[in-house]
PDB file of C-alpha atoms and ligand atoms in Angstrom:
ATOM      1  CA  MET D 164       0.000   0.000   0.000  1.00  0.00           C
ATOM      2  CA  ARG D 165       1.279   3.443  -0.917  1.00  0.00           C
ATOM      3  CA  LYS D 166       0.857   6.045   1.779  1.00  0.00           C
ATOM      4  CA  VAL D 167      -0.688   9.463   1.164  1.00  0.00           C
ATOM      5  CA  LEU D 168      -1.345  12.347   3.552  1.00  0.00           C
ATOM      6  CA  LEU D 169      -4.806  13.925   3.342  1.00  0.00           C
ATOM      7  CA  LEU D 170      -4.380  17.303   4.991  1.00  0.00           C
ATOM      8  CA  ASN D 171      -7.284  19.616   5.784  1.00  0.00           C
ATOM      9  CA  GLY D 172      -6.869  23.164   7.015  1.00  0.00           C
ATOM     10  CA  PRO D 173      -8.881  25.714   8.978  1.00  0.00           C
ATOM     11  CA  ASN D 174     -12.642  25.508   9.474  1.00  0.00           C
ATOM     12  CA  LEU D 175     -12.960  22.266   7.562  1.00  0.00           C
ATOM     13  CA  ASN D 176     -13.658  20.485  10.857  1.00  0.00           C
ATOM     14  CA  LEU D 177     -17.033  22.294  10.729  1.00  0.00           C
ATOM     15  CA  LEU D 178     -18.081  20.800   7.389  1.00  0.00           C
ATOM     16  CA  GLY D 179     -21.672  19.637   7.542  1.00  0.00           C
ATOM     17  CA  GLU D 180     -22.813  22.676   9.494  1.00  0.00           C
ATOM     18  CA  ARG D 181     -20.588  25.364   7.945  1.00  0.00           C
ATOM     19  CA  GLU D 182     -22.232  27.310   5.100  1.00  0.00           C
ATOM     20  CA  PRO D 183     -23.978  24.201   3.670  1.00  0.00           C
ATOM     21  CA  ALA D 184     -25.131  26.099   0.570  1.00  0.00           C
ATOM     22  CA  ILE D 185     -21.454  26.413  -0.408  1.00  0.00           C
ATOM     23  CA  TYR D 186     -19.790  23.381   1.155  1.00  0.00           C
ATOM     24  CA  GLY D 187     -22.629  20.825   1.316  1.00  0.00           C
ATOM     25  CA  THR D 188     -23.972  18.880   4.267  1.00  0.00           C
ATOM     26  CA  GLU D 189     -21.444  16.062   4.507  1.00  0.00           C
ATOM     27  CA  THR D 190     -19.181  16.065   7.578  1.00  0.00           C
ATOM     28  CA  LEU D 191     -15.398  15.943   7.248  1.00  0.00           C
ATOM     29  CA  GLU D 192     -15.457  12.577   9.023  1.00  0.00           C
ATOM     30  CA  ARG D 193     -17.745  11.139   6.334  1.00  0.00           C
ATOM     31  CA  ILE D 194     -15.745  12.712   3.500  1.00  0.00           C
ATOM     32  CA  VAL D 195     -12.535  11.254   4.932  1.00  0.00           C
ATOM     33  CA  GLN D 196     -14.210   7.865   5.312  1.00  0.00           C
ATOM     34  CA  ARG D 197     -15.360   7.837   1.677  1.00  0.00           C
ATOM     35  CA  ALA D 198     -11.971   9.040   0.436  1.00  0.00           C
ATOM     36  CA  THR D 199     -10.182   6.417   2.568  1.00  0.00           C
ATOM     37  CA  GLU D 200     -12.343   3.584   1.208  1.00  0.00           C
ATOM     38  CA  PHE D 201     -11.872   4.735  -2.375  1.00  0.00           C
ATOM     39  CA  ALA D 202      -8.120   5.107  -1.825  1.00  0.00           C
ATOM     40  CA  GLN D 203      -7.944   1.563  -0.432  1.00  0.00           C
ATOM     41  CA  SER D 204      -9.561   0.235  -3.600  1.00  0.00           C
ATOM     42  CA  LEU D 205      -6.711   1.888  -5.527  1.00  0.00           C
ATOM     43  CA  GLY D 206      -4.001   0.472  -3.258  1.00  0.00           C
ATOM     44  CA  ILE D 207      -3.469   3.656  -1.249  1.00  0.00           C
ATOM     45  CA  GLU D 208      -3.470   4.080   2.503  1.00  0.00           C
ATOM     46  CA  LEU D 209      -4.758   7.571   3.377  1.00  0.00           C
ATOM     47  CA  HIS D 210      -3.724   9.242   6.621  1.00  0.00           C
ATOM     48  CA  ALA D 211      -6.034  12.151   7.394  1.00  0.00           C
ATOM     49  CA  VAL D 212      -5.079  15.152   9.533  1.00  0.00           C
ATOM     50  CA  GLN D 213      -7.058  18.357  10.096  1.00  0.00           C
ATOM     51  CA  SER D 214      -5.808  21.455  11.855  1.00  0.00           C
ATOM     52  CA  ASN D 215      -6.907  25.040  12.238  1.00  0.00           C
ATOM     53  CA  HIS D 216      -3.296  26.110  12.838  1.00  0.00           C
ATOM     54  CA  GLU D 217      -0.890  27.087  10.090  1.00  0.00           C
ATOM     55  CA  GLY D 218       2.166  25.853  12.027  1.00  0.00           C
ATOM     56  CA  THR D 219       0.604  22.451  12.660  1.00  0.00           C
ATOM     57  CA  LEU D 220      -0.199  22.085   8.961  1.00  0.00           C
ATOM     58  CA  ILE D 221       3.440  22.893   8.155  1.00  0.00           C
ATOM     59  CA  ASP D 222       4.756  20.489  10.819  1.00  0.00           C
ATOM     60  CA  THR D 223       2.487  17.762   9.456  1.00  0.00           C
ATOM     61  CA  LEU D 224       3.821  18.337   5.939  1.00  0.00           C
ATOM     62  CA  HIS D 225       7.416  18.190   7.217  1.00  0.00           C
ATOM     63  CA  GLN D 226       6.738  14.879   8.970  1.00  0.00           C
ATOM     64  CA  ALA D 227       5.074  13.495   5.843  1.00  0.00           C
ATOM     65  CA  ARG D 228       8.386  13.529   3.997  1.00  0.00           C
ATOM     66  CA  THR D 229       9.505  10.621   6.201  1.00  0.00           C
ATOM     67  CA  TRP D 230       6.550   8.337   5.432  1.00  0.00           C
ATOM     68  CA  ALA D 231       4.273   9.605   2.625  1.00  0.00           C
ATOM     69  CA  GLU D 232       4.587   9.403  -1.153  1.00  0.00           C
ATOM     70  CA  GLY D 233       2.081  12.143  -1.882  1.00  0.00           C
ATOM     71  CA  VAL D 234      -0.228  14.743  -0.373  1.00  0.00           C
ATOM     72  CA  ILE D 235      -3.829  15.811  -0.933  1.00  0.00           C
ATOM     73  CA  LEU D 236      -4.260  19.275   0.549  1.00  0.00           C
ATOM     74  CA  ASN D 237      -7.293  21.435   1.215  1.00  0.00           C
ATOM     75  CA  ALA D 238      -5.587  24.397   2.844  1.00  0.00           C
ATOM     76  CA  GLY D 239      -8.886  26.278   3.343  1.00  0.00           C
ATOM     77  CA  ALA D 240      -8.328  30.028   3.614  1.00  0.00           C
ATOM     78  CA  TYR D 241      -4.547  29.544   3.945  1.00  0.00           C
ATOM     79  CA  THR D 242      -4.691  28.728   0.223  1.00  0.00           C
ATOM     80  CA  HIS D 243      -5.017  32.438  -0.417  1.00  0.00           C
ATOM     81  CA  THR D 244      -2.649  33.797   2.222  1.00  0.00           C
ATOM     82  CA  SER D 245       0.114  31.433   3.271  1.00  0.00           C
ATOM     83  CA  VAL D 246       3.562  31.828   1.754  1.00  0.00           C
ATOM     84  CA  ALA D 247       4.809  29.580   4.587  1.00  0.00           C
ATOM     85  CA  LEU D 248       2.565  26.709   3.524  1.00  0.00           C
ATOM     86  CA  ARG D 249       3.627  27.136  -0.090  1.00  0.00           C
ATOM     87  CA  ASP D 250       7.286  27.059   0.990  1.00  0.00           C
ATOM     88  CA  ALA D 251       6.618  23.899   3.014  1.00  0.00           C
ATOM     89  CA  ILE D 252       5.145  22.144  -0.039  1.00  0.00           C
ATOM     90  CA  CYS D 253       8.286  23.068  -2.007  1.00  0.00           C
ATOM     91  CA  ALA D 254      10.626  22.097   0.826  1.00  0.00           C
ATOM     92  CA  VAL D 255       9.056  18.681   1.299  1.00  0.00           C
ATOM     93  CA  GLY D 256       9.005  17.931  -2.423  1.00  0.00           C
ATOM     94  CA  LEU D 257       6.137  15.434  -2.349  1.00  0.00           C
ATOM     95  CA  PRO D 258       3.651  15.504  -5.255  1.00  0.00           C
ATOM     96  CA  THR D 259       0.727  17.519  -3.912  1.00  0.00           C
ATOM     97  CA  ILE D 260      -2.839  17.841  -5.191  1.00  0.00           C
ATOM     98  CA  GLU D 261      -4.691  21.008  -4.211  1.00  0.00           C
ATOM     99  CA  VAL D 262      -8.350  20.349  -3.476  1.00  0.00           C
ATOM    100  CA  HIS D 263     -11.387  22.540  -2.766  1.00  0.00           C
ATOM    101  CA  LEU D 264     -15.032  21.686  -2.322  1.00  0.00           C
ATOM    102  CA  SER D 265     -16.169  24.973  -3.855  1.00  0.00           C
ATOM    103  CA  ASN D 266     -15.101  26.462  -7.175  1.00  0.00           C
ATOM    104  CA  ILE D 267     -12.713  29.105  -5.859  1.00  0.00           C
ATOM    105  CA  HIS D 268     -12.748  30.862  -9.247  1.00  0.00           C
ATOM    106  CA  ALA D 269     -16.500  31.428  -9.118  1.00  0.00           C
ATOM    107  CA  ARG D 270     -16.480  33.158  -5.736  1.00  0.00           C
ATOM    108  CA  GLU D 271     -15.081  36.374  -4.230  1.00  0.00           C
ATOM    109  CA  PRO D 272     -12.062  37.838  -6.073  1.00  0.00           C
ATOM    110  CA  PHE D 273      -9.721  37.184  -3.116  1.00  0.00           C
ATOM    111  CA  ARG D 274     -10.359  33.434  -3.451  1.00  0.00           C
ATOM    112  CA  ARG D 275      -9.332  33.373  -7.107  1.00  0.00           C
ATOM    113  CA  ARG D 276      -5.675  33.608  -6.211  1.00  0.00           C
ATOM    114  CA  SER D 277      -4.098  30.469  -4.799  1.00  0.00           C
ATOM    115  CA  LEU D 278      -0.556  30.857  -3.479  1.00  0.00           C
ATOM    116  CA  ILE D 279      -0.121  27.098  -3.403  1.00  0.00           C
ATOM    117  CA  ALA D 280      -1.423  26.260  -6.912  1.00  0.00           C
ATOM    118  CA  PRO D 281       1.910  26.924  -8.677  1.00  0.00           C
ATOM    119  CA  VAL D 282       3.738  24.413  -6.455  1.00  0.00           C
ATOM    120  CA  CYS D 283       1.072  21.695  -6.665  1.00  0.00           C
ATOM    121  CA  VAL D 284       0.793  19.129  -9.452  1.00  0.00           C
ATOM    122  CA  GLY D 285      -2.775  20.298 -10.091  1.00  0.00           C
ATOM    123  CA  THR D 286      -5.959  21.642  -8.564  1.00  0.00           C
ATOM    124  CA  ILE D 287      -9.403  20.063  -8.184  1.00  0.00           C
ATOM    125  CA  SER D 288     -12.037  22.610  -7.228  1.00  0.00           C
ATOM    126  CA  GLY D 289     -15.799  22.829  -7.362  1.00  0.00           C
ATOM    127  CA  PHE D 290     -17.059  19.265  -7.114  1.00  0.00           C
ATOM    128  CA  GLY D 291     -18.190  19.388  -3.496  1.00  0.00           C
ATOM    129  CA  ALA D 292     -17.180  16.430  -1.370  1.00  0.00           C
ATOM    130  CA  ASN D 293     -16.450  14.501  -4.564  1.00  0.00           C
ATOM    131  CA  SER D 294     -13.446  16.792  -5.148  1.00  0.00           C
ATOM    132  CA  TYR D 295     -11.676  14.577  -2.599  1.00  0.00           C
ATOM    133  CA  LEU D 296     -12.419  11.412  -4.586  1.00  0.00           C
ATOM    134  CA  LEU D 297     -11.116  13.042  -7.754  1.00  0.00           C
ATOM    135  CA  ALA D 298      -7.997  14.060  -5.830  1.00  0.00           C
ATOM    136  CA  VAL D 299      -7.475  10.457  -4.689  1.00  0.00           C
ATOM    137  CA  GLN D 300      -7.751   9.348  -8.299  1.00  0.00           C
ATOM    138  CA  ALA D 301      -5.245  12.024  -9.334  1.00  0.00           C
ATOM    139  CA  ILE D 302      -2.639  11.073  -6.727  1.00  0.00           C
ATOM    140  CA  ALA D 303      -3.095   7.365  -7.567  1.00  0.00           C
ATOM    141  CA  TRP D 304      -2.379   8.164 -11.207  1.00  0.00           C
ATOM    142  CA  ILE D 305       0.675  10.252 -10.323  1.00  0.00           C
ATOM    143  CA  LEU D 306       2.126   7.532  -8.082  1.00  0.00           C
ATOM    144  CA  GLU D 307       1.489   4.935 -10.774  1.00  0.00           C
ATOM    145  CA  GLN D 308       3.408   7.041 -13.293  1.00  0.00           C
ATOM    146  CA  LYS D 309       6.337   7.309 -10.876  1.00  0.00           C
ATOM    147  CA  GLN D 310       6.465   3.523 -10.612  1.00  0.00           C
ATOM    148  CA  VAL D 311       6.906   3.034 -14.366  1.00  0.00           C
TER     149      VAL D 311
HETATM  150  C1  LIG I 604     -12.177  25.968   0.492  1.00  0.00           C
HETATM  151  C2  LIG I 604     -12.214  27.308  -0.254  1.00  0.00           C
HETATM  152  C3  LIG I 604     -11.493  28.383   0.551  1.00  0.00           C
HETATM  153  O1  LIG I 604     -11.566  29.631  -0.129  1.00  0.00           O
HETATM  154  C4  LIG I 604     -12.151  28.556   1.909  1.00  0.00           C
HETATM  155  O2  LIG I 604     -11.437  29.493   2.680  1.00  0.00           O
HETATM  156  C5  LIG I 604     -12.302  27.268   2.640  1.00  0.00           C
HETATM  157  C6  LIG I 604     -12.744  26.092   1.894  1.00  0.00           C
HETATM  158  C7  LIG I 604     -12.995  24.891  -0.244  1.00  0.00           C
HETATM  159  O3  LIG I 604     -12.783  23.713   0.040  1.00  0.00           O
HETATM  160  O4  LIG I 604     -13.865  25.202  -1.065  1.00  0.00           O
HETATM  161  O5  LIG I 604     -12.142  27.197   3.842  1.00  0.00           O
HETATM  162  O6  LIG I 604     -10.838  25.517   0.560  1.00  0.00           O
END
């Protein structure tokens, strides 16, 4: 089994009750469960971490370089603000998929800019909770390519 970090940032712990018209009604626990099951079917072991703290997200990324082969990251609002998180993605060097439930390009102008997008392999945004499943598929494909 290949190991992948699924990292969720601030306010995503409130999924299910947080702005359901934008983010849907599924809890993070349920989303993680579905993503984990799908990942397993593709030979991937997902390790999910959520934190509201920028430093913890960075520490978790640093640790991932010792055990993970890839990262799926929903950085929440830090997507739009955090140079430190972007630097951490570069420093760690693991293939990283940026994921968002909402379509960040169809919302407020400040969400259209992602500081992390240029250092990620790609971005999946706008498919609700299913964005996570698409991200699992993407990382599985990337890891397969690396094997060849
Ligand atoms: C989000 C989009 C961000 O702009 C926002 O700050 C979030 C959630 C998403 O998944 O759609 O917290 O990352």
